[in-house]
CSV table of C-alpha atoms in Angstrom, one decimal:
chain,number,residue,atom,x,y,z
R,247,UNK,CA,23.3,-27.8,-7.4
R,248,UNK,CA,20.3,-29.6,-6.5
R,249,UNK,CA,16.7,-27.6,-8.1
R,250,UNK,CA,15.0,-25.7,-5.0
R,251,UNK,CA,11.3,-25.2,-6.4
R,252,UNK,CA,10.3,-22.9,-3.2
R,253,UNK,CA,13.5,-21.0,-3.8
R,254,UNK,CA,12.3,-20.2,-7.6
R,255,UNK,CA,8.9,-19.9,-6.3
R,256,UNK,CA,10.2,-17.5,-4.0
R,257,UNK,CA,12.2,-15.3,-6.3
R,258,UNK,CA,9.3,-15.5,-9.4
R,259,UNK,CA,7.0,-13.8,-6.1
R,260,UNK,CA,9.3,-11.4,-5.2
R,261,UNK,CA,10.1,-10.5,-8.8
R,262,UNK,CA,6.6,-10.5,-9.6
R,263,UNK,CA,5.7,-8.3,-6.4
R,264,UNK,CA,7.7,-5.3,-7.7
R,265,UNK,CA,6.7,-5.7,-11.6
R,266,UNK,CA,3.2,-5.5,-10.7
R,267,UNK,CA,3.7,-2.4,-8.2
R,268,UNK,CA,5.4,-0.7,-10.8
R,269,UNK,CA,3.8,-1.4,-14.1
R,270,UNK,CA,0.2,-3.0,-13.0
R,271,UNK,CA,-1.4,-5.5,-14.4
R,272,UNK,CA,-1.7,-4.9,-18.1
R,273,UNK,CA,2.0,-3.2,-18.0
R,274,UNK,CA,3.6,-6.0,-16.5
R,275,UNK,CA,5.4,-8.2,-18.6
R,276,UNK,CA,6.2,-12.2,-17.6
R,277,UNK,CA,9.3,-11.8,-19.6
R,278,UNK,CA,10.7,-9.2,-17.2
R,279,UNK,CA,9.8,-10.8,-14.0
R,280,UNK,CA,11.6,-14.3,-15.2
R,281,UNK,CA,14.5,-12.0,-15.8
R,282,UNK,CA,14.3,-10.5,-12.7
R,283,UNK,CA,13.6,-13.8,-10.5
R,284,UNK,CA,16.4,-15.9,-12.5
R,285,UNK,CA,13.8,-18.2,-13.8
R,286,UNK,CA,11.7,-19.4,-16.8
R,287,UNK,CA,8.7,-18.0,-18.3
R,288,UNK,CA,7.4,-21.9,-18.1
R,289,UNK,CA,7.7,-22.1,-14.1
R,290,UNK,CA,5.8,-18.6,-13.9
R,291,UNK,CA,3.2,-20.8,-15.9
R,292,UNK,CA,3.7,-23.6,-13.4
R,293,UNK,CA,3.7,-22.5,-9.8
R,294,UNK,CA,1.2,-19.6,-10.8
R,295,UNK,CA,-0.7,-20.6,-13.9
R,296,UNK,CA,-0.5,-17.2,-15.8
R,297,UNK,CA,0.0,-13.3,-15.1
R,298,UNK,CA,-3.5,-12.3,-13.4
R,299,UNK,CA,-3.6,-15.9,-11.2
R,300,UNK,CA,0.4,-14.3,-10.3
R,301,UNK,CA,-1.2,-11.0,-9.8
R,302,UNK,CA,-4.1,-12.3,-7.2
R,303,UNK,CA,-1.7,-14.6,-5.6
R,304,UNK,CA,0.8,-11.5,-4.9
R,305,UNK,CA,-2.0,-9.0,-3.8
R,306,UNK,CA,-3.7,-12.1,-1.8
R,307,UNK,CA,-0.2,-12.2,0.6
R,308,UNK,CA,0.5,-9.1,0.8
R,309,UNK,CA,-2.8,-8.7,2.2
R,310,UNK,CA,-2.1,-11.5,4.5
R,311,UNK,CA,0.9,-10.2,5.6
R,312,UNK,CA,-0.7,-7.0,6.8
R,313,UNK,CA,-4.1,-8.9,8.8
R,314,UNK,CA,-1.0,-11.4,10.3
R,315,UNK,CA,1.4,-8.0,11.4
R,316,UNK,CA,-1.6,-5.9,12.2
R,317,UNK,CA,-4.5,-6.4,14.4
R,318,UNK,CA,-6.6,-3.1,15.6
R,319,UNK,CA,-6.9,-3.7,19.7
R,320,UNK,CA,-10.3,-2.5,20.2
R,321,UNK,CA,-8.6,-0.6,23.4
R,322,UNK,CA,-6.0,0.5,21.6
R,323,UNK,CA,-7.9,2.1,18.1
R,324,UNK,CA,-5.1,4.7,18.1
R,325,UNK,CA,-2.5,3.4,19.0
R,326,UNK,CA,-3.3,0.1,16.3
R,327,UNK,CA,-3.8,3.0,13.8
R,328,UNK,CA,-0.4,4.3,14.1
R,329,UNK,CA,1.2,0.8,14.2
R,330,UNK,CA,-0.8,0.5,10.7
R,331,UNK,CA,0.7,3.6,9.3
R,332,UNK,CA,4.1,2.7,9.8
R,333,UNK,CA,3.8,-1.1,8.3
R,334,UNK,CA,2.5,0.8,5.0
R,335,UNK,CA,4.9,3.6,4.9
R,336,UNK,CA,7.6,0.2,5.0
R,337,UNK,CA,5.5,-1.1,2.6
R,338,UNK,CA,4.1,1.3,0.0
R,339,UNK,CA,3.6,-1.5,-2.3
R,340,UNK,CA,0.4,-3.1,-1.1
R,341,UNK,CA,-1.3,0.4,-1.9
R,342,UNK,CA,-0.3,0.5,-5.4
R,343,UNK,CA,-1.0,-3.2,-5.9
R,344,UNK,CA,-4.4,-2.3,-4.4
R,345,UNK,CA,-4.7,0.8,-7.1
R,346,UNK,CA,-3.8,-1.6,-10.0
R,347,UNK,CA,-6.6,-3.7,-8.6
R,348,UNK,CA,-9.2,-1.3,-8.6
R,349,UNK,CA,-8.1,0.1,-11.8
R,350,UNK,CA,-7.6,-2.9,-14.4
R,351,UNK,CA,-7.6,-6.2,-12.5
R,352,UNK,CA,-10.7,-8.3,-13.5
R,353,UNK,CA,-13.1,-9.4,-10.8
R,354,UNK,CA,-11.5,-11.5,-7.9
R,355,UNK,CA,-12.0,-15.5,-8.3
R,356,UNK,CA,-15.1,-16.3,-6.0
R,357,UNK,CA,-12.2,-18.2,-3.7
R,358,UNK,CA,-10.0,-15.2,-2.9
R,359,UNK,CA,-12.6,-12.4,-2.3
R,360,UNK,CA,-14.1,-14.9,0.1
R,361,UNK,CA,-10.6,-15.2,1.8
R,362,UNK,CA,-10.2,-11.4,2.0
R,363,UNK,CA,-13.8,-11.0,3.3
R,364,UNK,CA,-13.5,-13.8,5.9
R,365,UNK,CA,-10.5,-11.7,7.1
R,366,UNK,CA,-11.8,-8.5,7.2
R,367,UNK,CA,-14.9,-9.9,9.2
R,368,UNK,CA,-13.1,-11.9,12.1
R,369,UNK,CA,-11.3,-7.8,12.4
R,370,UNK,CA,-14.6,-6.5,12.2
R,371,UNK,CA,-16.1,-8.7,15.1
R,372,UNK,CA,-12.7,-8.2,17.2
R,373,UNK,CA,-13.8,-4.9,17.2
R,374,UNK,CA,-17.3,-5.7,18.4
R,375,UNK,CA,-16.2,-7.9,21.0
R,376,UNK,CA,-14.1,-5.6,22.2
R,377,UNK,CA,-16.9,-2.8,23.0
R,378,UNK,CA,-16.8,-0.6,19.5
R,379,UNK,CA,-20.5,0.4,19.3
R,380,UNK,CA,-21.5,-1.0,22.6
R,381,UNK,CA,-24.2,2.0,23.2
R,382,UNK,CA,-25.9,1.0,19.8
R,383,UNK,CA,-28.1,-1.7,19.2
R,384,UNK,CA,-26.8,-5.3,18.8
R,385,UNK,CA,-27.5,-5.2,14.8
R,386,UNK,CA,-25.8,-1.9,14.5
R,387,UNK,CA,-22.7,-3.0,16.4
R,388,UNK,CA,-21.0,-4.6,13.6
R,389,UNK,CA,-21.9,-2.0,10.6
R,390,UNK,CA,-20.4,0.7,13.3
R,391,UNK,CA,-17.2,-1.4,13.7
R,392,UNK,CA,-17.3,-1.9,9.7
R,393,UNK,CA,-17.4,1.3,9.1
R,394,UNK,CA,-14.5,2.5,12.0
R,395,UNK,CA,-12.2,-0.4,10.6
R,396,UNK,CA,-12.8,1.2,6.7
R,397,UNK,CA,-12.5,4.9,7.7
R,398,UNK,CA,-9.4,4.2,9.2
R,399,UNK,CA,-7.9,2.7,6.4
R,400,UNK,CA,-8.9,5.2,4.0
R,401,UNK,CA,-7.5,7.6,7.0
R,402,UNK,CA,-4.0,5.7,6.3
R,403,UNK,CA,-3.8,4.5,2.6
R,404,UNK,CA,-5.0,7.7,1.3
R,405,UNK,CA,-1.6,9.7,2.4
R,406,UNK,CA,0.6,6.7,0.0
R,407,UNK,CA,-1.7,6.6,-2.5
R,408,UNK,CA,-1.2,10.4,-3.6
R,409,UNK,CA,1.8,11.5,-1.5
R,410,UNK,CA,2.8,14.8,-3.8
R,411,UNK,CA,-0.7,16.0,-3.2
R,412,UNK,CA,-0.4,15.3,0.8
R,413,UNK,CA,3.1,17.0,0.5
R,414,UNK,CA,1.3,20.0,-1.4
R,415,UNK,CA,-1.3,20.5,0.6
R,416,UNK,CA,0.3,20.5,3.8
R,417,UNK,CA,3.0,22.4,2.6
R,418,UNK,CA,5.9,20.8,3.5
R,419,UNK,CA,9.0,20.7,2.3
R,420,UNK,CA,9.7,16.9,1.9
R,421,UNK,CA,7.1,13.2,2.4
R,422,UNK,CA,8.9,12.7,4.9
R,423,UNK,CA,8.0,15.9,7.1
R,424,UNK,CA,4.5,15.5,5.4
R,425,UNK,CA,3.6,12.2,6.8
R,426,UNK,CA,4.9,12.5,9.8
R,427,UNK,CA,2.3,15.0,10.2
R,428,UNK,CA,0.1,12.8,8.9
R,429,UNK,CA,0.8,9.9,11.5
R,430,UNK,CA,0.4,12.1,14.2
R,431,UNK,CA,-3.1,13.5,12.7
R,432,UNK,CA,-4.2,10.0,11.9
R,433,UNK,CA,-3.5,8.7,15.4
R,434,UNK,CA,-5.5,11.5,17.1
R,435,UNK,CA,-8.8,11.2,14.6
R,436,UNK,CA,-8.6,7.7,15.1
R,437,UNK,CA,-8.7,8.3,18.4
R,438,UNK,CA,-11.3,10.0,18.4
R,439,UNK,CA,-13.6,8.3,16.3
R,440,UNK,CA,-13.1,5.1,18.7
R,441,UNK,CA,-14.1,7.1,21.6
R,442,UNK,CA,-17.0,9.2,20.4
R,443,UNK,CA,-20.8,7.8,20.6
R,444,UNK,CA,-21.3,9.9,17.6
R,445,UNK,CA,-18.2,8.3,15.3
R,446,UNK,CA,-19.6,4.8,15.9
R,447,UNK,CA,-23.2,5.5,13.9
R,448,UNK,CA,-21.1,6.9,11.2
């Protein structure tokens, strides 16, 4: 059988995806993900250039697949919110990956933080162009849709990032009961916030 390099590229990802998720970045061992992905430590080395370049390249897409699946409608705030909630419950791996970032992974090459700001802006002016903050000022109009797009977020990640605490304080008797509360909490603040004069200065 012929050597498919996307195919091992594919399975080193995937591999590498899950290793980092689970262990972070200083945890995660290149060993176990050429294990995992049927593949040599050398083409880890090759297609990625090393464990942290591996680590940014994973955290990079999964970021991209969540901007590509989900795009806040500035007419639809809630509605986008509760679209988002549901892609990270299926996902609960981008949170952690983001957690690992925040709590070992070196400063982001100049390149990809770029990226991920470039992306984060075209949602931010979707949101402008779309009427969020239209009572304010034009050079308030963006900072307001910054800051809707980032408290909505937090609104979200926050219940995968410490779900025994969300199942605690809510009392519930499972995450799943929990967060469907959540979802349905998240969709109404969110709703909210988009529709209130006073939620855009904030």
């Amino acid at each position: 059988m012929a050597y498919d390099a996307e195919d091992t590229r594919r399975r080193i990802f995937d591999a590498a995806a899950a290793e980092f998720a689970e262990h972070g970045l200083a945890g995660a061992r290149v060993d176990r993900i050429a294990t995992n992905a049927r593949a040599n430590k050398q083409a880890i080395y090759l297609y990625y250039g090393g464990k942290e370049k591996l680590f940014a390249a994973v955290l990079r897409a999964k970021l991209d697949e969540v901007r590509i699946s989900i795009s806040i409608t500035p007419d639809a705030v809630a509605e986008s919110a509760g679209q988002m909630f549901d892609w990270y419950q299926e996902h609960p791996e981008l949170i952690r990956l983001l957690l690992w970032e925040a709590l070992e992974a070196p400063c982001e090459h100049e390149e990809g933080e770029r990226e991920r700001h470039d992306g984060f802006r075209r949602k931010v002016h979707h949101l402008v162009e779309g009427g969020v903050g239209h009572h304010l000022p034009e050079e308030e109009r963006v900072r307001a849709a910054q800051d809707l797009l980032f408290t909505i977020m937090g609104l979200i990640a926050w219940n995968f990032a410490v779900p025994r605490m969300c199942r605690s304080i809510l009392d519930e008797e499972s995450d799943r009961a929990a967060l469907t509360r959540r979802r349905d909490t998240v969709i109404e603040v969110a709703r909210r916030l988009a529709a209130s004069p006073e939620g855009d200065r904030h």
